[in-house]
Coordinates of C-alpha atoms in Angstrom, one line a residue:
X1 CA -8.2 15.1 25.2
X2 CA -10.5 13.0 27.5
X3 CA -9.7 9.6 29.0
X4 CA -12.0 7.8 26.6
X5 CA -10.2 9.3 23.6
X6 CA -6.8 8.3 25.1
X7 CA -8.0 4.7 25.5
X8 CA -9.3 4.5 21.9
X9 CA -6.0 5.9 20.6
X10 CA -3.9 3.4 22.8
X11 CA -6.1 0.5 21.7
X12 CA -5.8 1.6 18.0
X13 CA -2.0 1.9 18.2
X14 CA -1.6 -1.4 20.0
X15 CA -3.7 -3.4 17.5
X16 CA -2.4 -1.5 14.5
X17 CA 1.2 -2.3 15.4
X18 CA 0.4 -6.0 16.1
X19 CA -1.6 -6.5 12.9
X20 CA 0.8 -4.6 10.6
X21 CA 3.9 -6.2 12.0
X22 CA 2.4 -9.8 11.7
X23 CA 0.8 -9.3 8.3
X24 CA 4.0 -7.5 6.9
X25 CA 6.1 -10.4 8.2
X26 CA 3.9 -13.0 6.5
X27 CA 3.9 -11.0 3.3
X28 CA 7.7 -10.6 3.4
X29 CA 8.0 -14.3 3.9
X30 CA 5.7 -15.2 1.0
X31 CA 6.9 -12.7 -1.5
X32 CA 10.3 -14.1 -1.0
X33 CA 12.8 -13.1 -3.6
X34 CA 10.4 -11.6 -6.2
X35 CA 9.6 -8.3 -4.4
X36 CA 10.4 -6.6 -1.1
X37 CA 7.4 -5.2 0.8
X38 CA 8.3 -1.6 -0.3
X39 CA 8.7 -2.8 -3.9
X40 CA 5.3 -4.5 -3.7
X41 CA 3.7 -1.3 -2.5
X42 CA 5.3 0.7 -5.4
X43 CA 4.3 -2.0 -8.0
X44 CA 0.7 -2.1 -6.6
X45 CA 0.4 1.7 -6.9
X46 CA 1.9 1.8 -10.4
X47 CA -0.6 -0.9 -11.4
X48 CA -3.5 1.1 -10.1
X49 CA -2.7 4.6 -11.5
X50 CA -2.5 5.7 -15.1
X51 CA 0.4 8.0 -15.8
X52 CA 2.0 7.2 -12.5
X53 CA 5.1 9.4 -11.6
X54 CA 7.8 9.0 -9.0
X55 CA 6.6 12.2 -7.4
X56 CA 3.1 10.7 -7.0
X57 CA 4.6 7.6 -5.4
X58 CA 6.7 9.6 -3.0
X59 CA 3.6 11.7 -2.0
X60 CA 1.3 8.7 -1.6
X61 CA 3.7 6.6 0.3
X62 CA 4.9 9.6 2.4
X63 CA 8.6 9.0 1.7
X64 CA 11.4 11.0 0.1
X65 CA 11.9 11.1 -3.6
X66 CA 15.4 9.6 -3.2
X67 CA 13.8 6.5 -1.6
X68 CA 11.4 6.1 -4.5
X69 CA 14.2 6.7 -7.0
X70 CA 16.2 3.8 -5.5
X71 CA 13.2 1.5 -5.5
X72 CA 12.2 2.4 -9.1
X73 CA 15.8 2.0 -10.3
X74 CA 15.9 -1.6 -8.8
X75 CA 12.5 -2.4 -10.4
X76 CA 13.6 -1.1 -13.8
X77 CA 16.9 -3.1 -13.6
X78 CA 14.9 -6.2 -12.7
X79 CA 12.7 -5.6 -15.8
X80 CA 9.5 -5.2 -13.7
X81 CA 8.7 -1.6 -14.6
X82 CA 9.4 0.7 -17.6
X83 CA 9.9 4.5 -17.7
X84 CA 8.3 6.4 -20.5
X85 CA 8.7 10.1 -21.2
X86 CA 5.7 12.3 -21.9
X87 CA 5.6 13.3 -25.5
X88 CA 4.4 16.9 -24.8
X89 CA 6.6 17.5 -21.7
X90 CA 9.8 15.5 -21.7
X91 CA 10.4 16.3 -18.1
X92 CA 7.5 14.0 -17.1
X93 CA 8.4 10.4 -16.7
X94 CA 5.6 7.8 -16.4
X95 CA 6.1 4.5 -14.7
X96 CA 4.3 1.3 -15.9
X97 CA 4.5 -2.4 -15.4
X98 CA 6.2 -4.5 -18.0
X99 CA 4.6 -7.8 -19.0
X100 CA 7.0 -9.6 -16.6
X101 CA 6.2 -7.0 -13.9
X102 CA 2.5 -7.6 -14.4
X103 CA 3.0 -11.3 -13.9
X104 CA 5.1 -10.7 -10.8
X105 CA 2.5 -8.3 -9.4
X106 CA -0.4 -10.8 -10.1
X107 CA 1.5 -13.6 -8.3
X108 CA 2.3 -11.3 -5.3
X109 CA -1.2 -10.0 -5.2
X110 CA -2.6 -13.6 -5.0
X111 CA -0.1 -14.5 -2.3
X112 CA -1.2 -11.5 -0.2
X113 CA -4.9 -12.4 -0.7
X114 CA -4.1 -16.0 0.5
X115 CA -2.4 -14.6 3.6
X116 CA -5.3 -12.3 4.6
X117 CA -8.4 -14.3 3.5
X118 CA -8.3 -16.9 6.3
X119 CA -8.7 -14.1 8.9
X120 CA -11.8 -12.8 7.1
X121 CA -13.6 -16.0 7.8
X122 CA -14.0 -15.0 11.4
X123 CA -16.1 -11.9 10.5
X124 CA -19.5 -11.3 9.0
X125 CA -19.6 -9.6 5.6
X126 CA -21.2 -6.4 7.0
X127 CA -18.5 -6.1 9.7
X128 CA -15.7 -6.5 7.1
X129 CA -17.4 -3.9 4.9
X130 CA -17.8 -1.5 7.8
X131 CA -14.2 -2.0 9.0
X132 CA -12.8 -1.4 5.5
X133 CA -15.0 1.6 4.9
X134 CA -14.0 3.2 8.2
X135 CA -10.3 2.5 7.6
X136 CA -10.6 4.0 4.1
X137 CA -12.2 7.1 5.6
X138 CA -9.3 7.3 8.1
X139 CA -6.9 7.1 5.2
X140 CA -8.7 9.8 3.3
X141 CA -8.7 12.1 6.3
X142 CA -4.9 11.5 6.7
X143 CA -4.3 12.3 3.1
X144 CA -6.5 15.4 2.9
X145 CA -6.4 17.2 6.2
X146 CA -4.3 15.4 8.8
X147 CA -7.5 14.8 10.7
X148 CA -8.3 18.4 11.4
X149 CA -11.9 19.5 11.0
X150 CA -12.3 22.2 8.3

């Protein structure tokens, strides 16, 4: 690895840690008692995926199934999500938001948007679009291949 690549990686890690730590702290503060940060991530994924399963959540969030089970149990107990068994294969359990869960999610989603939107004012639209596209590509590479060229 050359010096330039090392510098890019160091810069990326430095800014990533700073931004995620600060944004996560602000999100935690604003979500308050409704949802924890981890619960918000789970609810957000359940909202975006038809026929979402605990296994899919664990894989997507790169955590153990036991961690997901604990979060899901708390969300079910709070009336935020429902479990539904597949009619054809009773082993499959799908997760979905309840009406109450949907309202909690919409409120949390709006709070997150309010936290992040003031920062976007400092950038041109094309720069925001390019940054998000590149970050999505990085996420896709991490999900698919771990960054290795095929």
